[in-house]
CSV table of C-alpha atoms in Angstrom, one decimal:
chain,number,residue,atom,x,y,z
A,516,MET,CA,77.0,-175.5,-38.1
A,517,LEU,CA,73.7,-177.3,-37.7
A,518,PHE,CA,73.2,-175.5,-34.4
A,519,GLN,CA,73.6,-172.2,-36.2
A,520,TYR,CA,71.1,-173.2,-38.8
A,521,PHE,CA,68.4,-174.3,-36.4
A,522,LEU,CA,69.1,-171.3,-34.2
A,523,CYS,CA,68.4,-169.1,-37.2
A,524,LEU,CA,65.2,-171.0,-38.0
A,525,PHE,CA,64.1,-170.5,-34.4
A,526,ILE,CA,64.8,-166.8,-34.5
A,527,VAL,CA,63.0,-166.3,-37.7
A,528,PHE,CA,60.0,-168.6,-37.4
A,529,ALA,CA,59.5,-169.8,-33.9
A,530,SER,CA,59.3,-166.7,-31.7
A,531,THR,CA,55.8,-165.2,-31.6
A,532,ASN,CA,56.9,-161.7,-30.5
A,533,GLY,CA,60.6,-161.5,-31.2
A,534,PRO,CA,61.9,-158.9,-33.6
A,535,GLY,CA,63.6,-161.5,-35.7
A,536,LYS,CA,60.5,-163.3,-36.8
A,537,LEU,CA,60.3,-162.5,-40.5
A,538,LYS,CA,58.3,-164.2,-43.2
A,539,TRP,CA,57.1,-163.3,-46.6
A,540,THR,CA,54.4,-164.5,-49.0
A,541,THR,CA,55.5,-167.3,-51.3
A,542,ASP,CA,53.9,-165.7,-54.3
A,543,GLY,CA,55.2,-162.3,-55.6
A,544,ILE,CA,53.1,-159.5,-57.0
A,545,THR,CA,54.4,-157.8,-60.2
A,546,ILE,CA,54.6,-154.0,-59.4
A,547,MET,CA,56.7,-153.0,-62.4
A,548,GLY,CA,57.2,-154.7,-65.8
A,549,SER,CA,54.4,-155.4,-68.3
A,550,GLY,CA,56.7,-157.4,-70.5
A,551,TYR,CA,59.8,-157.0,-72.7
A,552,GLY,CA,59.8,-153.7,-74.5
A,553,THR,CA,60.5,-149.9,-74.4
A,554,GLY,CA,57.3,-148.6,-72.9
A,555,PRO,CA,57.4,-146.8,-69.6
A,556,ASP,CA,56.4,-149.9,-67.7
A,557,GLN,CA,58.4,-152.3,-69.8
A,558,PHE,CA,62.0,-153.5,-69.4
A,559,GLN,CA,64.8,-154.9,-71.3
A,560,PHE,CA,66.7,-156.6,-68.5
A,561,PRO,CA,66.0,-154.8,-65.2
A,562,GLU,CA,69.2,-155.2,-63.2
A,563,SER,CA,69.3,-153.3,-59.9
A,564,LEU,CA,66.8,-151.5,-57.7
A,565,PHE,CA,66.8,-149.0,-54.9
A,566,ILE,CA,64.1,-147.8,-52.6
A,567,GLU,CA,64.7,-144.4,-51.2
A,568,PRO,CA,64.0,-144.6,-47.4
A,569,LYS,CA,62.1,-141.3,-46.9
A,570,THR,CA,60.1,-141.0,-50.1
A,571,GLN,CA,59.7,-144.8,-50.8
A,572,ILE,CA,60.3,-144.1,-54.5
A,573,LEU,CA,61.5,-147.3,-56.3
A,574,TYR,CA,64.3,-146.9,-58.8
A,575,VAL,CA,65.2,-149.6,-61.4
A,576,THR,CA,68.1,-149.8,-63.9
A,577,ASP,CA,66.8,-150.9,-67.3
A,578,VAL,CA,70.0,-152.1,-68.7
A,579,SER,CA,69.4,-152.6,-72.4
A,580,ASN,CA,67.0,-149.7,-72.6
A,581,ASN,CA,69.9,-147.4,-71.3
A,582,ARG,CA,67.8,-145.7,-68.7
A,583,VAL,CA,66.8,-145.6,-65.0
A,584,GLN,CA,63.0,-145.8,-64.3
A,585,LYS,CA,61.4,-144.6,-61.1
A,586,ARG,CA,58.0,-145.6,-59.7
A,587,TYR,CA,56.3,-143.4,-57.2
A,588,PRO,CA,54.2,-144.9,-54.4
A,589,ASN,CA,51.0,-143.9,-56.3
A,590,GLY,CA,52.2,-146.1,-59.3
A,591,GLU,CA,53.3,-143.3,-61.6
A,592,ILE,CA,56.4,-144.2,-63.6
A,593,LYS,CA,59.0,-141.7,-65.0
A,594,THR,CA,62.5,-141.9,-66.4
A,595,ALA,CA,65.0,-140.7,-63.8
A,596,ALA,CA,68.2,-140.8,-65.9
A,597,GLY,CA,69.0,-141.6,-69.5
A,598,GLN,CA,66.6,-141.1,-72.4
A,599,ALA,CA,63.0,-142.1,-72.1
A,600,ASN,CA,63.1,-143.3,-75.7
A,601,CYS,CA,65.9,-145.7,-74.7
A,602,ALA,CA,68.6,-144.1,-76.9
A,603,GLY,CA,72.1,-145.0,-75.6
A,604,GLY,CA,75.4,-143.3,-76.0
A,605,SER,CA,78.4,-141.8,-74.4
A,606,THR,CA,77.4,-138.1,-74.3
A,607,PRO,CA,76.4,-136.6,-70.9
A,608,ASP,CA,72.7,-136.9,-71.7
A,609,LYS,CA,72.9,-140.6,-72.4
A,610,LEU,CA,73.7,-143.9,-70.6
A,611,SER,CA,75.1,-147.2,-71.9
A,612,GLY,CA,74.0,-150.3,-70.0
A,613,PRO,CA,73.4,-148.7,-66.6
A,614,ARG,CA,73.9,-151.3,-63.8
A,615,ASP,CA,73.1,-149.7,-60.5
A,616,VAL,CA,71.4,-146.7,-59.0
A,617,VAL,CA,71.2,-144.9,-55.7
A,618,ALA,CA,69.0,-141.9,-55.0
A,619,ASP,CA,68.5,-139.3,-52.4
A,620,GLU,CA,65.3,-137.9,-50.9
A,621,ASN,CA,65.3,-135.0,-53.5
A,622,GLU,CA,65.2,-137.5,-56.4
A,623,ASN,CA,68.8,-137.0,-57.5
A,624,VAL,CA,70.3,-140.2,-58.7
A,625,TYR,CA,73.8,-141.7,-58.9
A,626,VAL,CA,74.1,-144.2,-61.8
A,627,VAL,CA,76.8,-146.8,-62.6
A,628,ASP,CA,77.1,-146.2,-66.4
A,629,GLU,CA,78.9,-149.5,-67.1
A,630,GLY,CA,79.3,-149.2,-70.8
A,631,ASN,CA,80.8,-145.8,-70.5
A,632,GLN,CA,83.1,-146.7,-67.6
A,633,ARG,CA,81.8,-144.0,-65.3
A,634,VAL,CA,79.4,-143.0,-62.5
A,635,GLN,CA,77.0,-140.3,-63.4
A,636,PHE,CA,75.1,-137.9,-61.1
A,637,TRP,CA,71.7,-136.8,-62.4
A,638,GLU,CA,69.8,-134.1,-60.6
A,639,LYS,CA,66.0,-134.4,-60.5
A,640,ASP,CA,64.5,-133.7,-64.0
A,641,ALA,CA,67.9,-133.0,-65.4
A,642,LYS,CA,68.5,-133.5,-69.2
A,643,SER,CA,72.0,-134.8,-68.7
A,644,GLY,CA,74.3,-136.1,-66.0
A,645,GLN,CA,77.7,-135.2,-64.5
A,646,MET,CA,80.6,-137.6,-64.3
A,647,VAL,CA,81.6,-138.1,-60.7
A,648,ALA,CA,83.7,-141.2,-60.7
A,649,GLY,CA,85.9,-142.7,-63.4
A,650,ASP,CA,87.1,-140.8,-66.4
A,651,GLY,CA,85.1,-142.5,-69.1
A,652,THR,CA,87.9,-144.8,-70.3
A,653,ARG,CA,88.6,-148.4,-69.5
A,654,GLY,CA,91.8,-149.1,-67.6
A,655,SER,CA,93.4,-150.0,-64.3
A,656,SER,CA,94.7,-146.7,-63.1
A,657,LEU,CA,93.0,-145.1,-60.0
A,658,SER,CA,91.0,-142.8,-62.2
A,659,GLU,CA,89.6,-145.6,-64.4
A,660,PHE,CA,87.2,-148.5,-64.3
A,661,SER,CA,87.1,-151.8,-66.0
A,662,TYR,CA,83.4,-152.4,-66.1
A,663,PRO,CA,82.0,-150.9,-62.9
A,664,PHE,CA,79.0,-152.8,-61.6
A,665,ARG,CA,77.4,-151.7,-58.4
A,666,LEU,CA,77.7,-148.7,-56.0
A,667,THR,CA,76.8,-147.6,-52.6
A,668,LEU,CA,77.0,-144.3,-50.8
A,669,ASP,CA,77.7,-143.5,-47.1
A,670,SER,CA,76.0,-140.7,-45.2
A,671,LYS,CA,78.5,-138.2,-46.4
A,672,LYS,CA,77.9,-139.2,-50.0
A,673,ASN,CA,81.3,-140.8,-50.5
A,674,ILE,CA,81.0,-143.3,-53.4
A,675,PHE,CA,82.0,-147.0,-53.3
A,676,VAL,CA,82.0,-148.8,-56.6
A,677,SER,CA,82.7,-152.5,-57.5
A,678,ASP,CA,85.3,-152.3,-60.3
A,679,THR,CA,84.6,-155.8,-61.5
A,680,GLN,CA,87.3,-156.7,-64.0
A,681,ASN,CA,89.9,-154.9,-61.9
A,682,GLU,CA,89.0,-157.1,-59.0
A,683,ARG,CA,88.6,-154.3,-56.5
A,684,VAL,CA,86.3,-151.8,-54.8
A,685,MET,CA,87.1,-148.2,-55.3
A,686,ASN,CA,86.2,-145.1,-53.2
A,687,TRP,CA,85.8,-141.5,-54.1
A,688,SER,CA,85.7,-139.1,-51.2
A,689,SER,CA,83.1,-136.8,-52.6
A,690,VAL,CA,80.7,-136.8,-55.5
A,691,TYR,CA,81.8,-133.3,-56.5
A,692,ILE,CA,85.5,-134.0,-57.1
A,693,PRO,CA,86.8,-133.3,-60.6
A,694,LYS,CA,86.2,-136.1,-63.0
A,695,THR,CA,89.9,-136.7,-63.5
A,696,SER,CA,90.6,-137.2,-59.8
A,697,ALA,CA,91.8,-140.6,-58.7
A,698,GLY,CA,89.9,-142.8,-56.3
A,699,LYS,CA,91.4,-145.2,-53.8
A,700,ILE,CA,91.2,-148.9,-53.4
A,701,VAL,CA,89.3,-150.0,-50.3
A,702,ALA,CA,89.0,-153.7,-51.0
A,703,GLY,CA,90.7,-156.2,-53.3
A,704,GLY,CA,93.4,-155.0,-55.8
A,705,HIS,CA,95.3,-158.2,-55.3
A,706,GLY,CA,94.1,-160.1,-58.4
A,707,ALA,CA,91.4,-162.7,-58.6
A,708,GLY,CA,91.3,-165.5,-56.0
A,709,LEU,CA,89.4,-167.6,-53.5
A,710,ASN,CA,90.8,-166.3,-50.2
A,711,PRO,CA,89.2,-163.3,-48.3
A,712,TYR,CA,92.1,-161.0,-49.3
A,713,GLN,CA,91.3,-161.4,-53.0
A,714,LEU,CA,88.1,-160.6,-54.9
A,715,ASN,CA,86.8,-162.7,-57.8
A,716,GLY,CA,84.4,-160.8,-60.0
A,717,PRO,CA,83.1,-158.4,-57.3
A,718,VAL,CA,79.6,-157.2,-58.1
A,719,GLY,CA,77.1,-156.5,-55.3
A,720,LEU,CA,77.9,-154.2,-52.4
A,721,TYR,CA,76.4,-153.4,-49.0
A,722,LEU,CA,77.9,-150.9,-46.6
A,723,ASP,CA,77.4,-151.2,-42.8
A,724,GLU,CA,78.6,-147.7,-42.1
A,725,PRO,CA,78.5,-147.8,-38.2
A,726,LYS,CA,80.9,-150.7,-38.2
A,727,ASP,CA,82.8,-149.7,-41.4
A,728,ASP,CA,82.1,-153.1,-42.8
A,729,LEU,CA,81.8,-153.6,-46.6
A,730,TYR,CA,80.0,-156.7,-47.8
A,731,ILE,CA,81.0,-157.8,-51.3
A,732,ALA,CA,79.4,-160.4,-53.5
A,733,ASN,CA,82.1,-162.3,-55.5
A,734,GLY,CA,80.1,-163.6,-58.5
A,735,ASN,CA,82.9,-165.7,-59.9
A,736,SER,CA,83.8,-167.4,-56.6
A,737,HIS,CA,80.2,-167.8,-55.5
A,738,SER,CA,80.7,-166.3,-52.1
A,739,VAL,CA,80.3,-163.1,-50.1
A,740,THR,CA,83.2,-161.4,-48.3
A,741,GLN,CA,83.0,-159.0,-45.4
A,742,TYR,CA,85.8,-156.4,-45.3
A,743,ASN,CA,86.4,-154.1,-42.4
A,744,MET,CA,87.8,-150.9,-43.8
A,745,ASP,CA,89.1,-149.6,-40.5
A,746,SER,CA,91.6,-152.4,-40.0
A,747,TYR,CA,92.0,-153.4,-43.7
A,748,GLY,CA,92.9,-156.8,-42.3
A,749,ASP,CA,89.7,-158.2,-41.0
A,750,LYS,CA,88.3,-160.1,-44.0
A,751,ILE,CA,86.1,-163.1,-43.7
A,752,ILE,CA,83.8,-165.2,-46.0
A,753,VAL,CA,80.2,-164.8,-44.6
A,754,ALA,CA,78.2,-166.7,-47.1
A,755,GLY,CA,78.9,-169.4,-49.7
A,756,ILE,CA,81.8,-171.7,-50.3
A,757,PRO,CA,84.5,-170.0,-52.4
A,758,GLY,CA,85.1,-171.9,-55.6
A,759,ARG,CA,82.3,-174.4,-55.0
A,760,PRO,CA,79.0,-173.3,-56.7
A,761,GLY,CA,76.0,-175.3,-55.8
A,762,ASN,CA,72.4,-175.2,-54.6
A,763,SER,CA,72.6,-176.5,-51.1
A,764,ALA,CA,71.7,-174.3,-48.2
A,765,ALA,CA,75.4,-173.5,-47.6
A,766,GLN,CA,76.2,-172.7,-51.3
A,767,LEU,CA,75.6,-170.0,-53.8
A,768,TYR,CA,75.7,-169.8,-57.5
A,769,SER,CA,76.7,-166.4,-59.0
A,770,PRO,CA,75.5,-164.2,-56.2
A,771,GLU,CA,74.9,-160.5,-57.0
A,772,GLY,CA,72.6,-158.3,-55.0
A,773,LEU,CA,73.0,-157.7,-51.3
A,774,THR,CA,71.2,-156.0,-48.5
A,775,ARG,CA,70.8,-156.4,-44.7
A,776,ASP,CA,68.0,-155.7,-42.3
A,777,LYS,CA,68.0,-154.1,-38.8
A,778,TYR,CA,68.4,-157.5,-37.2
A,779,GLY,CA,71.7,-158.2,-39.0
A,780,ASN,CA,70.3,-160.8,-41.4
A,781,LEU,CA,72.0,-160.8,-44.8
A,782,TYR,CA,70.0,-161.2,-48.0
A,783,ILE,CA,71.5,-162.4,-51.2
A,784,THR,CA,70.2,-162.7,-54.8
A,785,ASP,CA,71.4,-166.2,-55.5
A,786,CYS,CA,71.2,-165.5,-59.2
A,787,GLY,CA,72.1,-168.9,-60.7
A,788,ASN,CA,69.9,-170.7,-58.3
A,789,HIS,CA,66.9,-168.4,-59.0
A,790,ARG,CA,66.2,-167.7,-55.4
A,791,ILE,CA,66.7,-165.2,-52.6
A,792,GLN,CA,68.7,-166.5,-49.6
A,793,MET,CA,68.7,-165.1,-46.0
A,794,PHE,CA,71.7,-165.7,-43.8
A,795,CYS,CA,71.2,-164.9,-40.1
A,796,PRO,CA,74.2,-163.5,-38.3
A,797,ASP,CA,77.1,-166.0,-38.1
A,798,ALA,CA,75.0,-168.6,-39.9
A,799,VAL,CA,76.6,-171.0,-42.4
A,800,PHE,CA,73.4,-172.2,-44.0
A,801,GLY,CA,71.0,-169.8,-45.8
A,802,ILE,CA,67.2,-170.0,-45.9
A,803,THR,CA,65.3,-169.5,-49.1
A,804,ILE,CA,62.7,-166.7,-48.7
A,805,ALA,CA,61.7,-166.1,-52.4
A,806,GLY,CA,61.9,-168.3,-55.4
A,807,THR,CA,61.7,-172.1,-55.7
A,808,GLY,CA,65.3,-172.7,-56.7
A,809,ARG,CA,64.2,-173.5,-60.3
A,810,MET,CA,63.9,-171.1,-63.3
A,811,GLY,CA,60.3,-170.1,-64.1
A,812,ASN,CA,57.8,-167.3,-64.5
A,813,ALA,CA,55.1,-168.3,-62.1
A,814,SER,CA,54.3,-165.9,-59.3
A,815,ASN,CA,56.4,-168.0,-56.9
A,816,GLU,CA,59.3,-168.4,-59.3
A,817,LEU,CA,62.2,-166.2,-60.4
A,818,ASN,CA,64.5,-166.2,-63.5
A,819,LEU,CA,68.0,-165.0,-62.7
A,820,PRO,CA,67.2,-162.4,-60.0
A,821,ARG,CA,69.8,-159.7,-59.7
A,822,ALA,CA,68.9,-157.3,-56.9
A,823,VAL,CA,66.9,-157.2,-53.6
A,824,ALA,CA,65.7,-154.4,-51.4
A,825,PHE,CA,63.1,-153.6,-48.7
A,826,ASP,CA,60.6,-150.9,-48.2
A,827,SER,CA,59.9,-149.3,-44.9
A,828,ASP,CA,57.5,-152.2,-43.9
A,829,LEU,CA,60.2,-154.8,-44.8
A,830,ASN,CA,58.3,-155.9,-47.8
A,831,LEU,CA,60.7,-157.6,-50.2
A,832,TYR,CA,61.4,-156.4,-53.7
A,833,VAL,CA,63.4,-158.4,-56.4
A,834,THR,CA,64.5,-157.6,-59.9
A,835,ASP,CA,63.3,-160.7,-61.7
A,836,THR,CA,65.6,-159.9,-64.6
A,837,TYR,CA,64.8,-162.5,-67.3
A,838,ASN,CA,61.1,-162.3,-66.6
A,839,TYR,CA,61.4,-158.5,-67.2
A,840,ARG,CA,59.6,-157.5,-64.0
A,841,VAL,CA,60.0,-156.4,-60.4
A,842,GLN,CA,58.4,-158.7,-57.9
A,843,LYS,CA,57.1,-157.7,-54.5
A,844,PHE,CA,56.8,-160.3,-51.7
A,845,ASN,CA,54.7,-158.9,-48.9
A,846,ARG,CA,55.8,-159.4,-45.4
A,847,ILE,CA,53.6,-161.7,-43.4
A,848,GLN,CA,55.2,-161.4,-40.0
């Protein structure tokens, strides 16, 4: 295990020309979030973020303001879904505690509307959304959710959603199916547990589509599981120690957000440890690349970070949830 750790350090920091040499500034820059509130550039608990690859527009779910905000590269901020005045509800024109967002290059967004037990599709500048997954009621049938949390889409716009309290990940084959249609279970569904066949509070998702691998952050067991959906039998723990939360390099504490880079490195918001961890391929030990491991609001500190993403230059973005801001850590190398 030590060999893997030092190999990862060598790849990231030692090579002068290698593609795996990645490093970011220690201090973050606040690019969204001027404090707690309801203004266009204020948040009440920013949860998830998404950077659309072609347009580089940044989308952020503003949970307690019941809306999704988007920031254009020129700094302009608009509401992409929900009500700009933060009014929540269950009608098609409102959201209730949105947890995640994915967008396309045309500024259409897909939103996990957790409080309403559904996924909504909002076209650009639309006044209301269309339910595309879940039927709006809480339950355990294949058409229902019990507190959906995160979603991801593949290249064909098939939807994958972490159905947290049902301990499973659901898939809908198309965003345009009738709202009463049932999804299918692609991971979990065996109750909560610590082994790779079970999920335990599944939250964050990352889909490696070419390999058909789904990475799942298990918040309650403090680990990340890799599922291969082709075999539905190849399941391994790739980060953290199930059932053993902690702050060592090998441990996680309530992980949530996930992403990967083109080199295969896995990035995790280690929420309870107030840091972002990078795990190189096959590594047991993670490397802290943002945050100090302690709660704080200084430029080098985080307070319960929930999501992580990269722009086209591999600059790092983090929702610093309880500091009510989005932090950008510029790539140095």
